[in-house]
PDB file of C-alpha atoms in Angstrom:
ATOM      1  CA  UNK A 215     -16.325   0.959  -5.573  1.00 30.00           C
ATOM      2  CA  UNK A 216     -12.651   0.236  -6.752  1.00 33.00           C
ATOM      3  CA  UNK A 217     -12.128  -0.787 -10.102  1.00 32.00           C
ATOM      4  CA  UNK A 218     -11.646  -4.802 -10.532  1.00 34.00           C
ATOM      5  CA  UNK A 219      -8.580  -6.507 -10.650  1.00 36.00           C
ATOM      6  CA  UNK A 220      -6.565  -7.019 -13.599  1.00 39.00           C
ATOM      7  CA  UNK A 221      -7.872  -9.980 -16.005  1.00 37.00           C
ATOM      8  CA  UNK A 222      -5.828 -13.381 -14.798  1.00 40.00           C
ATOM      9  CA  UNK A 223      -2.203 -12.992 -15.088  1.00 41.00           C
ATOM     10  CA  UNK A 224      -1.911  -9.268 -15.901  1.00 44.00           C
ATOM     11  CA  UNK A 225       0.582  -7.937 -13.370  1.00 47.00           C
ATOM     12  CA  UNK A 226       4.070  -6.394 -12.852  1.00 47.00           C
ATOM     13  CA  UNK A 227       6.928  -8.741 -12.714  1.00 52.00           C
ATOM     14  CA  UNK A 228       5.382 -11.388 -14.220  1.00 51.00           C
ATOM     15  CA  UNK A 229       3.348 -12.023 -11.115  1.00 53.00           C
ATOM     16  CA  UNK A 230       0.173 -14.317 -11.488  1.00 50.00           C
ATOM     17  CA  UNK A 231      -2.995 -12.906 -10.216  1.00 54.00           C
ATOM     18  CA  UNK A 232      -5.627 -15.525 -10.014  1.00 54.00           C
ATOM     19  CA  UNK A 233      -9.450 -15.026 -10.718  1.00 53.00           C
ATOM     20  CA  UNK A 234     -10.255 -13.818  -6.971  1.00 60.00           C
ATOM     21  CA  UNK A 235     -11.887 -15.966  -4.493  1.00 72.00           C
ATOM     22  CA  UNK A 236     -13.555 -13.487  -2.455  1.00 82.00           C
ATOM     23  CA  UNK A 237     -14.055 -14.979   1.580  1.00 89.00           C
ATOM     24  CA  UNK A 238     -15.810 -13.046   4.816  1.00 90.00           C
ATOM     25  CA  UNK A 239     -13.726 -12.003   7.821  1.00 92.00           C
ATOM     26  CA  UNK A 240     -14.798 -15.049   9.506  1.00 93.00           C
ATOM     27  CA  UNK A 241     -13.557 -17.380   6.572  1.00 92.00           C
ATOM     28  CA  UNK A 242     -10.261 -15.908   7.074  1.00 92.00           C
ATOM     29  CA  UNK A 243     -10.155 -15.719  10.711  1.00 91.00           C
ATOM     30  CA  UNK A 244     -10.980 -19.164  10.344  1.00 91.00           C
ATOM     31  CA  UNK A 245      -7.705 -19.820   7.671  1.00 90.00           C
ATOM     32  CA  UNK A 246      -9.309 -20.968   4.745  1.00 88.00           C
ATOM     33  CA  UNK A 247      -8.298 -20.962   1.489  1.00 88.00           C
ATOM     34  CA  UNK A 248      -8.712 -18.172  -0.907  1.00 84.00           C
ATOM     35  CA  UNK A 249      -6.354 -19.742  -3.486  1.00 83.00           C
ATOM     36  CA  UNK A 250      -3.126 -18.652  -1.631  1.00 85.00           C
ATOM     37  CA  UNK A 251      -2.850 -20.260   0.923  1.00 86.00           C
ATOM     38  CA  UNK A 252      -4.366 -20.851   4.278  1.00 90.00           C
ATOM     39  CA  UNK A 253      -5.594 -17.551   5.750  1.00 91.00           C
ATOM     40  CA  UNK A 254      -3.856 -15.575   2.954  1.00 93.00           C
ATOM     41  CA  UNK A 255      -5.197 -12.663   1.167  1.00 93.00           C
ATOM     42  CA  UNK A 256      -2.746 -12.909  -1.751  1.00 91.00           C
ATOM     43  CA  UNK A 257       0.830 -14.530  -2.139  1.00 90.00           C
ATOM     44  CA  UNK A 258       2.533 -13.273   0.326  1.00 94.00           C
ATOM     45  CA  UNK A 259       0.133 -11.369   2.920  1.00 95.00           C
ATOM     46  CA  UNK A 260      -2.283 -12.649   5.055  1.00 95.00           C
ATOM     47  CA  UNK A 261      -5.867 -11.082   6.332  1.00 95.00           C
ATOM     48  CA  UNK A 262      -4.715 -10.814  10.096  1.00 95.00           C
ATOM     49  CA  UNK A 263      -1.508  -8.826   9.010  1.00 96.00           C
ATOM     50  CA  UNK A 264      -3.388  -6.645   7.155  1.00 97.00           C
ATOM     51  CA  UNK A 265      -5.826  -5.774  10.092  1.00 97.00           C
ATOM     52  CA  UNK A 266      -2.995  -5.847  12.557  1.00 94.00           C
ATOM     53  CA  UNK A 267      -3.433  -3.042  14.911  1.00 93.00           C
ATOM     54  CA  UNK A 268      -1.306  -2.136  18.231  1.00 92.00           C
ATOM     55  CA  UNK A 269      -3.404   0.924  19.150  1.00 94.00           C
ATOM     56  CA  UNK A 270      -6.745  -1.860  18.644  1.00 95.00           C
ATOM     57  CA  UNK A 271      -4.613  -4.745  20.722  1.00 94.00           C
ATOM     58  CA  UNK A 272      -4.104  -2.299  23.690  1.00 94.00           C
ATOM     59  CA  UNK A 273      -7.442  -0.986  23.618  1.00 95.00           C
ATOM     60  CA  UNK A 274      -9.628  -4.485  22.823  1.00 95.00           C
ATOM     61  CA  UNK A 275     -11.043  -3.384  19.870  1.00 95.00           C
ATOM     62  CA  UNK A 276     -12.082  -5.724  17.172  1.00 95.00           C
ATOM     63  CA  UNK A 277     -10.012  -3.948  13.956  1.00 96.00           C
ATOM     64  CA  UNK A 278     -11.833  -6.468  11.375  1.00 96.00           C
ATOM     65  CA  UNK A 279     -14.194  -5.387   8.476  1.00 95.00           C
ATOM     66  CA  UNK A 280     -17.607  -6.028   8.576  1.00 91.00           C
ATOM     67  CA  UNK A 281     -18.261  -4.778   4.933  1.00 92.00           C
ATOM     68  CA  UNK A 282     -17.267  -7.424   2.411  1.00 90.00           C
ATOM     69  CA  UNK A 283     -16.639  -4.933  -0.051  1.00 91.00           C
ATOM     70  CA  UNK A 284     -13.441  -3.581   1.826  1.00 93.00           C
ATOM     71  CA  UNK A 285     -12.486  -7.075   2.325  1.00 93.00           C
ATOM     72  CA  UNK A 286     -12.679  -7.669  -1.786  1.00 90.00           C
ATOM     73  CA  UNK A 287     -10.407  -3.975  -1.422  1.00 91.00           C
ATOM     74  CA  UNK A 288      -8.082  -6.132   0.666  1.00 94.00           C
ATOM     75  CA  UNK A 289      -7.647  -8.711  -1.657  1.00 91.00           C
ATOM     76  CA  UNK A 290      -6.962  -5.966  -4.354  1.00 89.00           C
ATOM     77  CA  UNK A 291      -4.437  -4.081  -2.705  1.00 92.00           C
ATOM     78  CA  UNK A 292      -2.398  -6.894  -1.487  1.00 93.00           C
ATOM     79  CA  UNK A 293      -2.750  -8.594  -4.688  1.00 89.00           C
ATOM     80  CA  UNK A 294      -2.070  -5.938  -7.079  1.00 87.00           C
ATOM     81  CA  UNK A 295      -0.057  -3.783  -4.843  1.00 92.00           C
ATOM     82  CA  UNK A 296       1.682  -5.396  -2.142  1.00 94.00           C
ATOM     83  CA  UNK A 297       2.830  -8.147  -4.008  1.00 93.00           C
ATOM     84  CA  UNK A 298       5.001  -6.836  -6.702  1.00 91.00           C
ATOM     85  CA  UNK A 299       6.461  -4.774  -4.313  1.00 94.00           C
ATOM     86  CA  UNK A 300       7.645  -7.839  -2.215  1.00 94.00           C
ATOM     87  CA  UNK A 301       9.056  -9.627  -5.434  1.00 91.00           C
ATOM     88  CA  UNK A 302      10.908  -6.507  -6.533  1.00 90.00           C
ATOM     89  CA  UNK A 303      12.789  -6.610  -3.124  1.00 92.00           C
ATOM     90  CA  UNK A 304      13.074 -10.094  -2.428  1.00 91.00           C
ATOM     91  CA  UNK A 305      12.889 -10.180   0.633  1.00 92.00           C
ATOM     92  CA  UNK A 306       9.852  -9.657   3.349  1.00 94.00           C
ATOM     93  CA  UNK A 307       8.013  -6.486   3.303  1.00 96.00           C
ATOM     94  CA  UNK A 308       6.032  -5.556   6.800  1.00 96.00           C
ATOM     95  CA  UNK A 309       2.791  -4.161   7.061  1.00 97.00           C
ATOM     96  CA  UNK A 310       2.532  -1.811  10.000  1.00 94.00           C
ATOM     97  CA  UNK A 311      -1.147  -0.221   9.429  1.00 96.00           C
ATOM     98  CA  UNK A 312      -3.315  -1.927   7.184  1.00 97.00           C
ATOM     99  CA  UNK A 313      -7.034  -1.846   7.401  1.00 97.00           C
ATOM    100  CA  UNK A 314      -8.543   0.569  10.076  1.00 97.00           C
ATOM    101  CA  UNK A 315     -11.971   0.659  12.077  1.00 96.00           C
ATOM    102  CA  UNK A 316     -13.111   4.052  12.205  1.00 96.00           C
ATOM    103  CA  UNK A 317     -12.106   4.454  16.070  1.00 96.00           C
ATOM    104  CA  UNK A 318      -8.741   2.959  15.256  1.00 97.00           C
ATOM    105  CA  UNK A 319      -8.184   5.573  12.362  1.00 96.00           C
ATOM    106  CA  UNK A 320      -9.425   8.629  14.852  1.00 95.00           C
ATOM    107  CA  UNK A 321      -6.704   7.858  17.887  1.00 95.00           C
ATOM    108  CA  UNK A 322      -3.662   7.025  15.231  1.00 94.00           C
ATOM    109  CA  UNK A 323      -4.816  10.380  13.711  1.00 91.00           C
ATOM    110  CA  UNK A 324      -5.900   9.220  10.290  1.00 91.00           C
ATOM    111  CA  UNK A 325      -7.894  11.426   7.812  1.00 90.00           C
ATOM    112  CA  UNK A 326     -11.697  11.212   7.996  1.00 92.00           C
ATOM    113  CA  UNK A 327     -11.634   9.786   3.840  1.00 90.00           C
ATOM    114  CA  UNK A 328      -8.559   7.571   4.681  1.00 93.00           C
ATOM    115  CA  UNK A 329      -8.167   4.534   2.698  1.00 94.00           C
ATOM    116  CA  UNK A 330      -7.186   2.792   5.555  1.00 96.00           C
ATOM    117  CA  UNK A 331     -11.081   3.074   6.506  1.00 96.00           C
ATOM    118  CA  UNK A 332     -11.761   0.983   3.074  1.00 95.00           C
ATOM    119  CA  UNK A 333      -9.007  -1.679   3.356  1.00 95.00           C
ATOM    120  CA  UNK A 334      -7.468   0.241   0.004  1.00 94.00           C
ATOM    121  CA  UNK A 335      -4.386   1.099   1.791  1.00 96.00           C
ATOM    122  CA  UNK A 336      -1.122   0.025   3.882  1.00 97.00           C
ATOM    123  CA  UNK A 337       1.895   1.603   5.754  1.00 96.00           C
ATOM    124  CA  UNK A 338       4.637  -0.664   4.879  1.00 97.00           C
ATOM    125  CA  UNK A 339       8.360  -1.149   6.066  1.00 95.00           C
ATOM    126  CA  UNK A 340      11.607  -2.988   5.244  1.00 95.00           C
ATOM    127  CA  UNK A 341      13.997  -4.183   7.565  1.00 92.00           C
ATOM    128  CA  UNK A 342      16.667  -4.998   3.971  1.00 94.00           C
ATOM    129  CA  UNK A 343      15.903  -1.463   2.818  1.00 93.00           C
ATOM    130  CA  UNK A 344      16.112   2.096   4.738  1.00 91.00           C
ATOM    131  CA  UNK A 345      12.715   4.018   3.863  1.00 89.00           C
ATOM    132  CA  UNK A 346      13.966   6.117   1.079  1.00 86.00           C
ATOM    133  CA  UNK A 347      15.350   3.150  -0.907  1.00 90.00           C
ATOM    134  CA  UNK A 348      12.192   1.127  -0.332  1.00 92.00           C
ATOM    135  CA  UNK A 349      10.551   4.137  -1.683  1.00 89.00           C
ATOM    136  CA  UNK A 350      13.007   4.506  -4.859  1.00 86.00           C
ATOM    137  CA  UNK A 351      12.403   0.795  -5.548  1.00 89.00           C
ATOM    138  CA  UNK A 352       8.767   1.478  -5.370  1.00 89.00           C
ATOM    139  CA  UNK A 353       9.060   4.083  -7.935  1.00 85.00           C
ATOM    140  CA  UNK A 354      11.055   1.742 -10.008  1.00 83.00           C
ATOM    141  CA  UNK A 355       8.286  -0.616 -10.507  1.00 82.00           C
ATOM    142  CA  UNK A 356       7.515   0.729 -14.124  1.00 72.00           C
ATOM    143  CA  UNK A 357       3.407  -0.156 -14.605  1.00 72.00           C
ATOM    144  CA  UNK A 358       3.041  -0.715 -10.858  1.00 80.00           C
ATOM    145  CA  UNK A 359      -0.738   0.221 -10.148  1.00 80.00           C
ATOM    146  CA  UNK A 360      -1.023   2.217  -7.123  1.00 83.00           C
ATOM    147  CA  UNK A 361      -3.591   5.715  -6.286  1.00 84.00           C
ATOM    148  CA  UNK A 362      -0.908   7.282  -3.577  1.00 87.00           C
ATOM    149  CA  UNK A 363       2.418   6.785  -2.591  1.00 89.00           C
ATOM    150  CA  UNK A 364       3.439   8.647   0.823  1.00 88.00           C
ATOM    151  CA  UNK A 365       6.824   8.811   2.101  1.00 86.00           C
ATOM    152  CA  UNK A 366       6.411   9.204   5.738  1.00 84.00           C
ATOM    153  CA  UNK A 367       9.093  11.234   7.613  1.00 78.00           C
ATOM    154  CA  UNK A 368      11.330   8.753   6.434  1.00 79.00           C
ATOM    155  CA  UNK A 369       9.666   6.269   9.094  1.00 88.00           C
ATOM    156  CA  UNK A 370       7.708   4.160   6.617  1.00 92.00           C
ATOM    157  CA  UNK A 371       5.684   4.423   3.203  1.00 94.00           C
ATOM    158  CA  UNK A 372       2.011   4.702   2.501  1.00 94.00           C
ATOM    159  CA  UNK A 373       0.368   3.195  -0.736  1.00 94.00           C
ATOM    160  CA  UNK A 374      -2.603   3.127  -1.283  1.00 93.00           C
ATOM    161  CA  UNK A 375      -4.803   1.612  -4.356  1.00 90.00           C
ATOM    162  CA  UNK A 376      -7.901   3.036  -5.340  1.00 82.00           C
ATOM    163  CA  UNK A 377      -8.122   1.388  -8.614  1.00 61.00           C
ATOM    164  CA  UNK A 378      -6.814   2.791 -12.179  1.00 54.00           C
ATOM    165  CA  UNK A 379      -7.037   3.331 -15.640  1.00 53.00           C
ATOM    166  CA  UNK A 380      -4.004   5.348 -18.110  1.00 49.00           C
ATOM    167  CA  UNK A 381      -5.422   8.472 -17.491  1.00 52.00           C
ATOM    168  CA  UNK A 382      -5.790   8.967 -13.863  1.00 63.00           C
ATOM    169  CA  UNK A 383      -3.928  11.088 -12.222  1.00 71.00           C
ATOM    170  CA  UNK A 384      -1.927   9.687  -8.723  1.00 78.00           C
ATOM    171  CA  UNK A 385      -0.723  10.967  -5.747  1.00 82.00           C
ATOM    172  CA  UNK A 386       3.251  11.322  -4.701  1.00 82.00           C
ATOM    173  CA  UNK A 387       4.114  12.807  -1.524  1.00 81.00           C
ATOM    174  CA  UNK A 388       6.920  13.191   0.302  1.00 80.00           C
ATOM    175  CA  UNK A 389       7.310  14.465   3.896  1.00 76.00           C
ATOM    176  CA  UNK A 390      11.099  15.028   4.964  1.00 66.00           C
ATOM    177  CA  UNK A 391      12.263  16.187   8.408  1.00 60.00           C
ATOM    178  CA  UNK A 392      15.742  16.730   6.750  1.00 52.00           C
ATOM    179  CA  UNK A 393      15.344  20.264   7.608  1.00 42.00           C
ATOM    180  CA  UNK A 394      18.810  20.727   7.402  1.00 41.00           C
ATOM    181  CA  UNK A 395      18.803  19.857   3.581  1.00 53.00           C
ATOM    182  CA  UNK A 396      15.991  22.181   3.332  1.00 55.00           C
ATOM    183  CA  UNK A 397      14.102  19.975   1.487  1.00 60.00           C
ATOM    184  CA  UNK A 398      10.535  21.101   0.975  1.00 60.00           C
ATOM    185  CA  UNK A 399       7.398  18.917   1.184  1.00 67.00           C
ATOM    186  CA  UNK A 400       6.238  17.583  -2.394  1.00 71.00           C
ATOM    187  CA  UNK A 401       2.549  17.182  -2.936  1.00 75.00           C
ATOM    188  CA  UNK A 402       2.058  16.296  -6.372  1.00 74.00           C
ATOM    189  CA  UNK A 403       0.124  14.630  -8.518  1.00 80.00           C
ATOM    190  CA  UNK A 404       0.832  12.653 -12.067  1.00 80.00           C
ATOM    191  CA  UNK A 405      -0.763  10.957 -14.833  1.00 76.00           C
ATOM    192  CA  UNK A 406      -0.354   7.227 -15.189  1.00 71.00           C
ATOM    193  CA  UNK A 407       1.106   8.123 -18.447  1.00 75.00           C
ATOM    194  CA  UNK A 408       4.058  10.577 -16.210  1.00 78.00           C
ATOM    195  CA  UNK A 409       4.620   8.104 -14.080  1.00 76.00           C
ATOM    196  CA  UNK A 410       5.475   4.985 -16.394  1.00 74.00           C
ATOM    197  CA  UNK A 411       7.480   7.522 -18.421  1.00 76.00           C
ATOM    198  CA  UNK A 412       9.946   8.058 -15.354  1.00 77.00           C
ATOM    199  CA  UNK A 413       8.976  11.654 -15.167  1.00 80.00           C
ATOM    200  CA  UNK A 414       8.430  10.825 -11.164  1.00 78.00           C
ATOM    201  CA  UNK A 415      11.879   9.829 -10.528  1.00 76.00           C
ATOM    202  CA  UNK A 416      13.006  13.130 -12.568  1.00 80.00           C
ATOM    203  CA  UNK A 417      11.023  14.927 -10.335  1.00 79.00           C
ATOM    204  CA  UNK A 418      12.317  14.041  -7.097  1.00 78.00           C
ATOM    205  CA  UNK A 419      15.658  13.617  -8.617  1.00 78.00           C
ATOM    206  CA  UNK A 420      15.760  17.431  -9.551  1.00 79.00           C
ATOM    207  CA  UNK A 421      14.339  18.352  -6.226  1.00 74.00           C
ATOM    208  CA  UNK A 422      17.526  16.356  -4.248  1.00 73.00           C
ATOM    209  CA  UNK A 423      15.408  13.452  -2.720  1.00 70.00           C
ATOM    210  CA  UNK A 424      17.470  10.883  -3.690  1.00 66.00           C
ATOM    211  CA  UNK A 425      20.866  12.795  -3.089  1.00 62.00           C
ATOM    212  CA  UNK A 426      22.602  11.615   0.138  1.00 56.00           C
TER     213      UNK A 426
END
């Protein structure tokens, strides 16, 4: 059970989070309003983006939820998450996983505790911004609320939101086929408290990440 959203206008950037209005797949299949918008989970992203699937297309699967509570995780993540990312960079942000079905999650080769199983996570992509700077500005969102960040191969970036309070500790990962840099995986993990501090960007700074 993920911790609740953030009381009624509490966000990054100044971004207004409404008190939730919490609908079934059906209610957003069938594009009604949740306070966005029709068919939108939060500001900018909508329910069928989020369960977009090209492995479940190909392979007629029905990639919705059937558990409300990973719906409600839906509306968190895009809410909380996805949206101050998509302000910071002003321009459109692209989902390319969102939620998974379990047999979607096996044949893309996700983990068996994935939060792509729970609607708590998203592989996202920027067609202004190469991977690595979508992944600085992520990590320039001072008091953004996220559980994992994942920079993927420099192909696109995982985040994933769990829920939070100041002393949690969060997950940064990077995954670099600049072998010729000899850059070596990071697998870390911070307290809220490290990452609002900067001591992220430090990190990866020391360790040549963000070196061209």
């Amino acid at each position: 059970m993920p911790i609740p959203l953030s009381p009624e206008g509490d966000s990054p950037l100044g971004i207004i989070i409404m008190a939730p209005r919490h609908l079934t797949t059906q209610q957003y299949l069938n594009k009604e309003d949740a306070g966005y918008g029709s068919g939108y989970l939060s500001q900018f992203f909508t329910f069928e983006e989020m369960c977009e699937s090209q492995y479940a297309i190909r392979n007629g699967i029905y990639n919705y939820p059937s558990d409300d509570q990973h719906i409600v995780n839906m509306e968190n993540l895009t809410r909380v998450l996805l949206d101050p990312i998509r302000v910071m960079a002003n321009s459109p942000i692209y989902i390319s996983s969102g939620y998974r079905q379990p047999i979607v999650n096996k044949n893309v080769g996700g983990g068996d505790t994935s939060l792509h199983l729970f609607g708590m996570a998203a592989d996202i992509k920027s067609y202004e911004f190469s991977v690595r700077e979508l992944f600085q500005l992520i990590l320039a969102i001072k008091y953004l609320r996220f559980h994992e960040i994942v920079f993927e191969y420099g192909s696109w970036i995982h985040v994933g939101l769990r829920g939070w309070k100041d002393g949690e500790h969060i997950k940064i990962i990077v995954r670099d086929k600049r072998v010729k840099k000899n850059l070596p995986i990071v697998k870390e993990t911070f307290t809220r408290l490290q990452y609002d501090a900067g001591i992220v960007d430090d990190r990866l700074n020391e360790l040549g990440y963000f070196a061209e």
